[in-house]
Amino acid sequence: MTSDATYRQAIAELETILRALETDTVDVDELTAKVQRSSELIRLCKQKLRAAEAAIDRVFDELDEETDWTEDEQPEEDEEEAPAVARKAPAPPRPGQSPRLFE
């Protein structure tokens, strides 16, 4: 497998090596080569994951830049989304008075 291998291909090969090691089908002479190959595959997977993470970070950074509004550029809020005005709670009834249902 070359360095152009996909992440999926590298993982599949690692799983094959692992199964071989677990079932003792690898003799001592092959063991060193399998461990070295596993190391290369793990390194390749790490590089691909880091590259994917960097690309995703760039996308989010670009989105953040697009949505950074100055005060003059901010879109107007819809009436439905505007915060509700806080209402003052009615005063409790005085002793001897019945509470008001409507104010």
mmCIF file of N, CA, C and O in Angstrom:
data_model
loop_
_atom_site.group_PDB
_atom_site.id
_atom_site.type_symbol
_atom_site.label_atom_id
_atom_site.label_comp_id
_atom_site.label_asym_id
_atom_site.label_seq_id
_atom_site.Cartn_x
_atom_site.Cartn_y
_atom_site.Cartn_z
ATOM 1 N N MET A 1 0.856 -1.174 0.000
ATOM 2 C CA MET A 1 0.000 0.000 0.000
ATOM 3 C C MET A 1 0.900 1.234 0.000
ATOM 4 O O MET A 1 1.813 1.341 0.787
ATOM 5 N N THR A 2 0.613 2.180 -0.866
ATOM 6 C CA THR A 2 1.427 3.385 -0.974
ATOM 7 C C THR A 2 0.913 4.449 -0.010
ATOM 8 O O THR A 2 -0.110 4.271 0.640
ATOM 9 N N SER A 3 1.628 5.576 0.052
ATOM 10 C CA SER A 3 1.186 6.663 0.921
ATOM 11 C C SER A 3 -0.075 7.334 0.389
ATOM 12 O O SER A 3 -0.664 8.154 1.063
ATOM 13 N N ASP A 4 -0.490 6.977 -0.840
ATOM 14 C CA ASP A 4 -1.726 7.499 -1.411
ATOM 15 C C ASP A 4 -2.939 6.679 -0.974
ATOM 16 O O ASP A 4 -4.041 6.915 -1.436
ATOM 17 N N ALA A 5 -2.718 5.709 -0.114
ATOM 18 C CA ALA A 5 -3.802 4.859 0.351
ATOM 19 C C ALA A 5 -4.821 5.693 1.110
ATOM 20 O O ALA A 5 -4.485 6.695 1.740
ATOM 21 N N THR A 6 -6.056 5.255 1.069
ATOM 22 C CA THR A 6 -7.088 5.963 1.813
ATOM 23 C C THR A 6 -7.042 5.540 3.275
ATOM 24 O O THR A 6 -6.459 4.518 3.628
ATOM 25 N N TYR A 7 -7.678 6.328 4.084
ATOM 26 C CA TYR A 7 -7.772 6.022 5.505
ATOM 27 C C TYR A 7 -8.441 4.663 5.690
ATOM 28 O O TYR A 7 -7.979 3.830 6.471
ATOM 29 N N ARG A 8 -9.510 4.439 4.962
ATOM 30 C CA ARG A 8 -10.253 3.185 5.061
ATOM 31 C C ARG A 8 -9.372 1.987 4.700
ATOM 32 O O ARG A 8 -9.419 0.944 5.353
ATOM 33 N N GLN A 9 -8.567 2.131 3.657
ATOM 34 C CA GLN A 9 -7.673 1.040 3.249
ATOM 35 C C GLN A 9 -6.627 0.760 4.330
ATOM 36 O O GLN A 9 -6.317 -0.395 4.620
ATOM 37 N N ALA A 10 -6.099 1.825 4.913
ATOM 38 C CA ALA A 10 -5.086 1.664 5.961
ATOM 39 C C ALA A 10 -5.682 0.966 7.176
ATOM 40 O O ALA A 10 -5.068 0.050 7.744
ATOM 41 N N ILE A 11 -6.890 1.366 7.561
ATOM 42 C CA ILE A 11 -7.552 0.735 8.709
ATOM 43 C C ILE A 11 -7.834 -0.737 8.407
ATOM 44 O O ILE A 11 -7.637 -1.608 9.266
ATOM 45 N N ALA A 12 -8.273 -1.014 7.194
ATOM 46 C CA ALA A 12 -8.556 -2.407 6.819
ATOM 47 C C ALA A 12 -7.285 -3.263 6.905
ATOM 48 O O ALA A 12 -7.322 -4.393 7.403
ATOM 49 N N GLU A 13 -6.167 -2.723 6.435
ATOM 50 C CA GLU A 13 -4.919 -3.479 6.509
ATOM 51 C C GLU A 13 -4.475 -3.667 7.954
ATOM 52 O O GLU A 13 -4.001 -4.746 8.336
ATOM 53 N N LEU A 14 -4.644 -2.637 8.775
ATOM 54 C CA LEU A 14 -4.309 -2.771 10.192
ATOM 55 C C LEU A 14 -5.157 -3.863 10.859
ATOM 56 O O LEU A 14 -4.647 -4.650 11.660
ATOM 57 N N GLU A 15 -6.438 -3.901 10.525
ATOM 58 C CA GLU A 15 -7.312 -4.930 11.090
ATOM 59 C C GLU A 15 -6.880 -6.324 10.644
ATOM 60 O O GLU A 15 -6.917 -7.277 11.434
ATOM 61 N N THR A 16 -6.434 -6.460 9.401
ATOM 62 C CA THR A 16 -5.943 -7.740 8.897
ATOM 63 C C THR A 16 -4.696 -8.177 9.671
ATOM 64 O O THR A 16 -4.575 -9.339 10.078
ATOM 65 N N ILE A 17 -3.791 -7.235 9.875
ATOM 66 C CA ILE A 17 -2.570 -7.542 10.631
ATOM 67 C C ILE A 17 -2.932 -7.941 12.060
ATOM 68 O O ILE A 17 -2.407 -8.922 12.604
ATOM 69 N N LEU A 18 -3.852 -7.217 12.663
ATOM 70 C CA LEU A 18 -4.255 -7.509 14.037
ATOM 71 C C LEU A 18 -4.863 -8.906 14.150
ATOM 72 O O LEU A 18 -4.529 -9.666 15.067
ATOM 73 N N ARG A 19 -5.749 -9.241 13.212
ATOM 74 C CA ARG A 19 -6.345 -10.583 13.228
ATOM 75 C C ARG A 19 -5.271 -11.663 13.102
ATOM 76 O O ARG A 19 -5.327 -12.690 13.774
ATOM 77 N N ALA A 20 -4.296 -11.418 12.239
ATOM 78 C CA ALA A 20 -3.212 -12.393 12.066
ATOM 79 C C ALA A 20 -2.404 -12.538 13.352
ATOM 80 O O ALA A 20 -2.044 -13.658 13.743
ATOM 81 N N LEU A 21 -2.156 -11.430 14.025
ATOM 82 C CA LEU A 21 -1.401 -11.490 15.282
ATOM 83 C C LEU A 21 -2.208 -12.182 16.378
ATOM 84 O O LEU A 21 -1.657 -12.928 17.186
ATOM 85 N N GLU A 22 -3.518 -11.944 16.399
ATOM 86 C CA GLU A 22 -4.361 -12.552 17.426
ATOM 87 C C GLU A 22 -4.508 -14.062 17.240
ATOM 88 O O GLU A 22 -4.681 -14.793 18.210
ATOM 89 N N THR A 23 -4.454 -14.515 15.998
ATOM 90 C CA THR A 23 -4.649 -15.946 15.730
ATOM 91 C C THR A 23 -3.332 -16.702 15.622
ATOM 92 O O THR A 23 -3.322 -17.867 15.248
ATOM 93 N N ASP A 24 -2.253 -16.032 15.912
ATOM 94 C CA ASP A 24 -0.918 -16.661 15.875
ATOM 95 C C ASP A 24 -0.555 -17.223 14.502
ATOM 96 O O ASP A 24 0.181 -18.198 14.399
ATOM 97 N N THR A 25 -1.066 -16.594 13.430
ATOM 98 C CA THR A 25 -0.685 -17.067 12.096
ATOM 99 C C THR A 25 0.576 -16.389 11.588
ATOM 100 O O THR A 25 1.036 -16.687 10.498
ATOM 101 N N VAL A 26 1.118 -15.475 12.384
ATOM 102 C CA VAL A 26 2.348 -14.770 12.008
ATOM 103 C C VAL A 26 3.506 -15.440 12.733
ATOM 104 O O VAL A 26 3.516 -15.543 13.961
ATOM 105 N N ASP A 27 4.483 -15.896 11.962
ATOM 106 C CA ASP A 27 5.644 -16.496 12.623
ATOM 107 C C ASP A 27 6.623 -15.397 13.048
ATOM 108 O O ASP A 27 6.459 -14.232 12.697
ATOM 109 N N VAL A 28 7.579 -15.745 13.813
ATOM 110 C CA VAL A 28 8.528 -14.789 14.385
ATOM 111 C C VAL A 28 9.255 -14.004 13.296
ATOM 112 O O VAL A 28 9.502 -12.807 13.453
ATOM 113 N N ASP A 29 9.538 -14.643 12.192
ATOM 114 C CA ASP A 29 10.243 -13.960 11.105
ATOM 115 C C ASP A 29 9.390 -12.846 10.489
ATOM 116 O O ASP A 29 9.916 -11.828 10.054
ATOM 117 N N GLU A 30 8.085 -13.035 10.460
ATOM 118 C CA GLU A 30 7.176 -12.028 9.882
ATOM 119 C C GLU A 30 6.799 -10.938 10.889
ATOM 120 O O GLU A 30 6.345 -9.866 10.493
ATOM 121 N N LEU A 31 6.941 -11.251 12.152
ATOM 122 C CA LEU A 31 6.458 -10.352 13.195
ATOM 123 C C LEU A 31 7.050 -8.953 13.086
ATOM 124 O O LEU A 31 6.321 -7.966 13.144
ATOM 125 N N THR A 32 8.351 -8.850 12.911
ATOM 126 C CA THR A 32 8.996 -7.541 12.811
ATOM 127 C C THR A 32 8.451 -6.752 11.629
ATOM 128 O O THR A 32 8.140 -5.559 11.763
ATOM 129 N N ALA A 33 8.300 -7.403 10.494
ATOM 130 C CA ALA A 33 7.771 -6.724 9.305
ATOM 131 C C ALA A 33 6.339 -6.250 9.533
ATOM 132 O O ALA A 33 5.968 -5.137 9.130
ATOM 133 N N LYS A 34 5.513 -7.067 10.204
ATOM 134 C CA LYS A 34 4.112 -6.697 10.476
ATOM 135 C C LYS A 34 4.045 -5.505 11.437
ATOM 136 O O LYS A 34 3.240 -4.597 11.247
ATOM 137 N N VAL A 35 4.910 -5.515 12.429
ATOM 138 C CA VAL A 35 4.913 -4.401 13.391
ATOM 139 C C VAL A 35 5.372 -3.112 12.706
ATOM 140 O O VAL A 35 4.784 -2.039 12.918
ATOM 141 N N GLN A 36 6.390 -3.201 11.859
ATOM 142 C CA GLN A 36 6.855 -2.017 11.129
ATOM 143 C C GLN A 36 5.764 -1.504 10.189
ATOM 144 O O GLN A 36 5.541 -0.294 10.095
ATOM 145 N N ARG A 37 5.093 -2.420 9.502
ATOM 146 C CA ARG A 37 4.013 -2.007 8.590
ATOM 147 C C ARG A 37 2.875 -1.360 9.369
ATOM 148 O O ARG A 37 2.311 -0.361 8.938
ATOM 149 N N SER A 38 2.559 -1.917 10.510
ATOM 150 C CA SER A 38 1.509 -1.333 11.349
ATOM 151 C C SER A 38 1.870 0.093 11.751
ATOM 152 O O SER A 38 1.025 0.986 11.741
ATOM 153 N N SER A 39 3.130 0.303 12.088
ATOM 154 C CA SER A 39 3.593 1.637 12.462
ATOM 155 C C SER A 39 3.410 2.624 11.308
ATOM 156 O O SER A 39 2.956 3.752 11.511
ATOM 157 N N GLU A 40 3.759 2.192 10.100
ATOM 158 C CA GLU A 40 3.580 3.052 8.920
ATOM 159 C C GLU A 40 2.105 3.379 8.703
ATOM 160 O O GLU A 40 1.753 4.524 8.405
ATOM 161 N N LEU A 41 1.248 2.382 8.853
ATOM 162 C CA LEU A 41 -0.185 2.588 8.643
ATOM 163 C C LEU A 41 -0.776 3.522 9.697
ATOM 164 O O LEU A 41 -1.598 4.389 9.382
ATOM 165 N N ILE A 42 -0.343 3.358 10.929
ATOM 166 C CA ILE A 42 -0.829 4.243 11.996
ATOM 167 C C ILE A 42 -0.383 5.673 11.736
ATOM 168 O O ILE A 42 -1.161 6.622 11.883
ATOM 169 N N ARG A 43 0.861 5.844 11.314
ATOM 170 C CA ARG A 43 1.375 7.178 10.985
ATOM 171 C C ARG A 43 0.544 7.795 9.844
ATOM 172 O O ARG A 43 0.162 8.966 9.902
ATOM 173 N N LEU A 44 0.248 7.010 8.822
ATOM 174 C CA LEU A 44 -0.563 7.481 7.695
ATOM 175 C C LEU A 44 -1.960 7.906 8.166
ATOM 176 O O LEU A 44 -2.452 8.968 7.788
ATOM 177 N N CYS A 45 -2.568 7.093 9.020
ATOM 178 C CA CYS A 45 -3.907 7.425 9.532
ATOM 179 C C CYS A 45 -3.883 8.720 10.337
ATOM 180 O O CYS A 45 -4.777 9.566 10.199
ATOM 181 N N LYS A 46 -2.863 8.891 11.162
ATOM 182 C CA LYS A 46 -2.740 10.128 11.948
ATOM 183 C C LYS A 46 -2.616 11.345 11.035
ATOM 184 O O LYS A 46 -3.231 12.384 11.280
ATOM 185 N N GLN A 47 -1.800 11.225 9.981
ATOM 186 C CA GLN A 47 -1.634 12.335 9.042
ATOM 187 C C GLN A 47 -2.957 12.677 8.368
ATOM 188 O O GLN A 47 -3.315 13.856 8.232
ATOM 189 N N LYS A 48 -3.690 11.660 7.966
ATOM 190 C CA LYS A 48 -4.973 11.899 7.302
ATOM 191 C C LYS A 48 -5.982 12.535 8.256
ATOM 192 O O LYS A 48 -6.730 13.430 7.873
ATOM 193 N N LEU A 49 -5.987 12.086 9.496
ATOM 194 C CA LEU A 49 -6.895 12.678 10.482
ATOM 195 C C LEU A 49 -6.532 14.133 10.764
ATOM 196 O O LEU A 49 -7.412 14.992 10.862
ATOM 197 N N ARG A 50 -5.237 14.420 10.872
ATOM 198 C CA ARG A 50 -4.807 15.813 11.108
ATOM 199 C C ARG A 50 -5.165 16.701 9.915
ATOM 200 O O ARG A 50 -5.584 17.849 10.091
ATOM 201 N N ALA A 51 -4.997 16.184 8.701
ATOM 202 C CA ALA A 51 -5.331 16.956 7.508
ATOM 203 C C ALA A 51 -6.835 17.231 7.455
ATOM 204 O O ALA A 51 -7.264 18.345 7.134
ATOM 205 N N ALA A 52 -7.628 16.225 7.797
ATOM 206 C CA ALA A 52 -9.085 16.409 7.804
ATOM 207 C C ALA A 52 -9.489 17.433 8.862
ATOM 208 O O ALA A 52 -10.327 18.305 8.607
ATOM 209 N N GLU A 53 -8.875 17.344 10.038
ATOM 210 C CA GLU A 53 -9.183 18.293 11.107
ATOM 211 C C GLU A 53 -8.831 19.719 10.691
ATOM 212 O O GLU A 53 -9.599 20.655 10.915
ATOM 213 N N ALA A 54 -7.682 19.900 10.046
ATOM 214 C CA ALA A 54 -7.265 21.231 9.591
ATOM 215 C C ALA A 54 -8.232 21.777 8.549
ATOM 216 O O ALA A 54 -8.595 22.955 8.575
ATOM 217 N N ALA A 55 -8.666 20.915 7.628
ATOM 218 C CA ALA A 55 -9.605 21.350 6.591
ATOM 219 C C ALA A 55 -10.943 21.754 7.209
ATOM 220 O O ALA A 55 -11.531 22.775 6.833
ATOM 221 N N ILE A 56 -11.405 20.992 8.179
ATOM 222 C CA ILE A 56 -12.669 21.316 8.845
ATOM 223 C C ILE A 56 -12.539 22.620 9.623
ATOM 224 O O ILE A 56 -13.431 23.463 9.596
ATOM 225 N N ASP A 57 -11.411 22.798 10.312
ATOM 226 C CA ASP A 57 -11.181 24.050 11.042
ATOM 227 C C ASP A 57 -11.207 25.249 10.102
ATOM 228 O O ASP A 57 -11.759 26.298 10.442
ATOM 229 N N ARG A 58 -10.596 25.095 8.912
ATOM 230 C CA ARG A 58 -10.604 26.196 7.936
ATOM 231 C C ARG A 58 -12.025 26.534 7.511
ATOM 232 O O ARG A 58 -12.389 27.710 7.400
ATOM 233 N N VAL A 59 -12.850 25.520 7.293
ATOM 234 C CA VAL A 59 -14.243 25.756 6.899
ATOM 235 C C VAL A 59 -14.965 26.532 7.990
ATOM 236 O O VAL A 59 -15.649 27.525 7.716
ATOM 237 N N PHE A 60 -14.811 26.106 9.246
ATOM 238 C CA PHE A 60 -15.484 26.802 10.337
ATOM 239 C C PHE A 60 -14.942 28.218 10.522
ATOM 240 O O PHE A 60 -15.707 29.139 10.819
ATOM 241 N N ASP A 61 -13.646 28.412 10.341
ATOM 242 C CA ASP A 61 -13.070 29.754 10.433
ATOM 243 C C ASP A 61 -13.660 30.661 9.355
ATOM 244 O O ASP A 61 -13.993 31.815 9.618
ATOM 245 N N GLU A 62 -13.798 30.139 8.139
ATOM 246 C CA GLU A 62 -14.388 30.924 7.052
ATOM 247 C C GLU A 62 -15.845 31.258 7.352
ATOM 248 O O GLU A 62 -16.294 32.375 7.106
ATOM 249 N N LEU A 63 -16.569 30.309 7.904
ATOM 250 C CA LEU A 63 -17.963 30.578 8.270
ATOM 251 C C LEU A 63 -18.044 31.631 9.361
ATOM 252 O O LEU A 63 -18.918 32.499 9.324
ATOM 253 N N ASP A 64 -17.142 31.548 10.334
ATOM 254 C CA ASP A 64 -17.127 32.545 11.402
ATOM 255 C C ASP A 64 -16.830 33.934 10.845
ATOM 256 O O ASP A 64 -17.440 34.917 11.260
ATOM 257 N N GLU A 65 -15.903 34.017 9.903
ATOM 258 C CA GLU A 65 -15.573 35.307 9.296
ATOM 259 C C GLU A 65 -16.767 35.875 8.539
ATOM 260 O O GLU A 65 -17.007 37.070 8.566
ATOM 261 N N GLU A 66 -17.521 35.027 7.873
ATOM 262 C CA GLU A 66 -18.686 35.481 7.117
ATOM 263 C C GLU A 66 -19.794 35.978 8.033
ATOM 264 O O GLU A 66 -20.569 36.838 7.643
ATOM 265 N N THR A 67 -19.881 35.446 9.234
ATOM 266 C CA THR A 67 -20.975 35.826 10.126
ATOM 267 C C THR A 67 -20.563 36.826 11.190
ATOM 268 O O THR A 67 -21.355 37.147 12.048
ATOM 269 N N ASP A 68 -19.332 37.306 11.156
ATOM 270 C CA ASP A 68 -18.918 38.363 12.074
ATOM 271 C C ASP A 68 -19.454 39.688 11.548
ATOM 272 O O ASP A 68 -18.917 40.273 10.624
ATOM 273 N N TRP A 69 -20.540 40.136 12.127
ATOM 274 C CA TRP A 69 -21.199 41.357 11.682
ATOM 275 C C TRP A 69 -20.726 42.533 12.529
ATOM 276 O O TRP A 69 -20.524 42.402 13.724
ATOM 277 N N THR A 70 -20.615 43.692 11.897
ATOM 278 C CA THR A 70 -20.415 44.897 12.685
ATOM 279 C C THR A 70 -21.790 45.339 13.140
ATOM 280 O O THR A 70 -22.807 44.849 12.660
ATOM 281 N N GLU A 71 -21.858 46.305 14.038
ATOM 282 C CA GLU A 71 -23.156 46.737 14.547
ATOM 283 C C GLU A 71 -24.059 47.245 13.430
ATOM 284 O O GLU A 71 -25.260 47.048 13.452
ATOM 285 N N ASP A 72 -23.491 47.918 12.431
ATOM 286 C CA ASP A 72 -24.289 48.460 11.336
ATOM 287 C C ASP A 72 -24.772 47.376 10.387
ATOM 288 O O ASP A 72 -25.773 47.541 9.717
ATOM 289 N N GLU A 73 -24.051 46.275 10.304
ATOM 290 C CA GLU A 73 -24.375 45.228 9.338
ATOM 291 C C GLU A 73 -25.283 44.143 9.888
ATOM 292 O O GLU A 73 -25.731 43.298 9.150
ATOM 293 N N GLN A 74 -25.549 44.143 11.190
ATOM 294 C CA GLN A 74 -26.334 43.059 11.762
ATOM 295 C C GLN A 74 -27.729 43.040 11.169
ATOM 296 O O GLN A 74 -28.360 44.085 11.013
ATOM 297 N N PRO A 75 -28.216 41.845 10.820
ATOM 298 C CA PRO A 75 -29.570 41.763 10.271
ATOM 299 C C PRO A 75 -30.583 42.138 11.338
ATOM 300 O O PRO A 75 -30.368 41.922 12.525
ATOM 301 N N GLU A 76 -31.699 42.722 10.881
ATOM 302 C CA GLU A 76 -32.743 43.107 11.814
ATOM 303 C C GLU A 76 -33.429 41.866 12.349
ATOM 304 O O GLU A 76 -33.607 40.886 11.638
ATOM 305 N N GLU A 77 -33.821 41.933 13.614
ATOM 306 C CA GLU A 77 -34.495 40.804 14.223
ATOM 307 C C GLU A 77 -35.955 40.803 13.806
ATOM 308 O O GLU A 77 -36.588 41.839 13.693
ATOM 309 N N ASP A 78 -36.492 39.626 13.565
ATOM 310 C CA ASP A 78 -37.915 39.501 13.288
ATOM 311 C C ASP A 78 -38.668 39.759 14.577
ATOM 312 O O ASP A 78 -38.173 39.527 15.667
ATOM 313 N N GLU A 79 -39.913 40.207 14.427
ATOM 314 C CA GLU A 79 -40.704 40.459 15.624
ATOM 315 C C GLU A 79 -40.891 39.191 16.423
ATOM 316 O O GLU A 79 -40.935 39.211 17.635
ATOM 317 N N GLU A 80 -41.001 38.051 15.732
ATOM 318 C CA GLU A 80 -41.196 36.790 16.429
ATOM 319 C C GLU A 80 -39.983 36.433 17.269
ATOM 320 O O GLU A 80 -40.101 35.795 18.298
ATOM 321 N N GLU A 81 -38.798 36.822 16.824
ATOM 322 C CA GLU A 81 -37.585 36.466 17.528
ATOM 323 C C GLU A 81 -37.171 37.512 18.560
ATOM 324 O O GLU A 81 -36.272 37.288 19.335
ATOM 325 N N ALA A 82 -37.830 38.673 18.568
ATOM 326 C CA ALA A 82 -37.465 39.737 19.495
ATOM 327 C C ALA A 82 -37.753 39.282 20.923
ATOM 328 O O ALA A 82 -38.730 38.577 21.173
ATOM 329 N N PRO A 83 -36.919 39.683 21.853
ATOM 330 C CA PRO A 83 -37.163 39.263 23.240
ATOM 331 C C PRO A 83 -38.443 39.875 23.770
ATOM 332 O O PRO A 83 -38.802 41.002 23.442
ATOM 333 N N ALA A 84 -39.140 39.123 24.574
ATOM 334 C CA ALA A 84 -40.399 39.592 25.151
ATOM 335 C C ALA A 84 -40.105 40.662 26.189
ATOM 336 O O ALA A 84 -39.102 40.606 26.889
ATOM 337 N N VAL A 85 -40.997 41.632 26.285
ATOM 338 C CA VAL A 85 -40.859 42.697 27.267
ATOM 339 C C VAL A 85 -41.303 42.154 28.612
ATOM 340 O O VAL A 85 -42.359 41.537 28.731
ATOM 341 N N ALA A 86 -40.490 42.366 29.607
ATOM 342 C CA ALA A 86 -40.837 41.876 30.940
ATOM 343 C C ALA A 86 -42.005 42.683 31.483
ATOM 344 O O ALA A 86 -42.030 43.908 31.377
ATOM 345 N N ARG A 87 -42.987 41.985 32.028
ATOM 346 C CA ARG A 87 -44.142 42.662 32.609
ATOM 347 C C ARG A 87 -43.944 42.765 34.114
ATOM 348 O O ARG A 87 -43.400 41.864 34.740
ATOM 349 N N LYS A 88 -44.419 43.854 34.634
ATOM 350 C CA LYS A 88 -44.326 44.058 36.067
ATOM 351 C C LYS A 88 -45.391 43.212 36.741
ATOM 352 O O LYS A 88 -46.543 43.193 36.324
ATOM 353 N N ALA A 89 -45.005 42.493 37.757
ATOM 354 C CA ALA A 89 -45.958 41.654 38.492
ATOM 355 C C ALA A 89 -46.928 42.541 39.249
ATOM 356 O O ALA A 89 -46.544 43.585 39.778
ATOM 357 N N PRO A 90 -48.203 42.132 39.284
ATOM 358 C CA PRO A 90 -49.174 42.964 40.022
ATOM 359 C C PRO A 90 -48.858 42.948 41.511
ATOM 360 O O PRO A 90 -48.327 41.978 42.042
ATOM 361 N N ALA A 91 -49.195 44.042 42.151
ATOM 362 C CA ALA A 91 -48.956 44.165 43.589
ATOM 363 C C ALA A 91 -49.890 43.214 44.320
ATOM 364 O O ALA A 91 -51.012 42.979 43.894
ATOM 365 N N PRO A 92 -49.409 42.644 45.416
ATOM 366 C CA PRO A 92 -50.285 41.745 46.177
ATOM 367 C C PRO A 92 -51.453 42.532 46.776
ATOM 368 O O PRO A 92 -51.340 43.727 47.029
ATOM 369 N N PRO A 93 -52.574 41.866 46.962
ATOM 370 C CA PRO A 93 -53.739 42.600 47.514
ATOM 371 C C PRO A 93 -53.463 43.048 48.951
ATOM 372 O O PRO A 93 -52.727 42.407 49.692
ATOM 373 N N ARG A 94 -54.073 44.167 49.296
ATOM 374 C CA ARG A 94 -53.958 44.677 50.670
ATOM 375 C C ARG A 94 -54.856 43.839 51.568
ATOM 376 O O ARG A 94 -55.834 43.259 51.099
ATOM 377 N N PRO A 95 -54.536 43.795 52.813
ATOM 378 C CA PRO A 95 -55.409 43.044 53.736
ATOM 379 C C PRO A 95 -56.844 43.560 53.656
ATOM 380 O O PRO A 95 -57.089 44.750 53.617
ATOM 381 N N GLY A 96 -57.786 42.638 53.556
ATOM 382 C CA GLY A 96 -59.196 42.993 53.478
ATOM 383 C C GLY A 96 -59.690 43.225 52.070
ATOM 384 O O GLY A 96 -60.879 43.432 51.856
ATOM 385 N N GLN A 97 -58.815 43.232 51.046
ATOM 386 C CA GLN A 97 -59.233 43.432 49.662
ATOM 387 C C GLN A 97 -59.141 42.103 48.913
ATOM 388 O O GLN A 97 -58.292 41.277 49.195
ATOM 389 N N SER A 98 -60.018 41.955 47.936
ATOM 390 C CA SER A 98 -59.930 40.762 47.107
ATOM 391 C C SER A 98 -58.897 41.026 46.013
ATOM 392 O O SER A 98 -58.719 42.169 45.597
ATOM 393 N N PRO A 99 -58.198 39.987 45.565
ATOM 394 C CA PRO A 99 -57.190 40.217 44.526
ATOM 395 C C PRO A 99 -57.825 40.628 43.208
ATOM 396 O O PRO A 99 -58.925 40.220 42.873
ATOM 397 N N ARG A 100 -57.129 41.474 42.451
ATOM 398 C CA ARG A 100 -57.616 41.907 41.141
ATOM 399 C C ARG A 100 -57.233 40.847 40.117
ATOM 400 O O ARG A 100 -56.079 40.407 40.047
ATOM 401 N N LEU A 101 -58.176 40.456 39.327
ATOM 402 C CA LEU A 101 -57.899 39.479 38.299
ATOM 403 C C LEU A 101 -57.297 40.125 37.064
ATOM 404 O O LEU A 101 -56.502 39.508 36.357
ATOM 405 N N PHE A 102 -57.690 41.363 36.782
ATOM 406 C CA PHE A 102 -57.200 42.045 35.599
ATOM 407 C C PHE A 102 -56.725 43.426 35.978
ATOM 408 O O PHE A 102 -57.325 44.094 36.789
ATOM 409 N N GLU A 103 -55.674 43.854 35.384
ATOM 410 C CA GLU A 103 -55.199 45.222 35.642
ATOM 411 C C GLU A 103 -55.127 45.963 34.368
ATOM 412 O O GLU A 103 -54.919 45.483 33.326
#
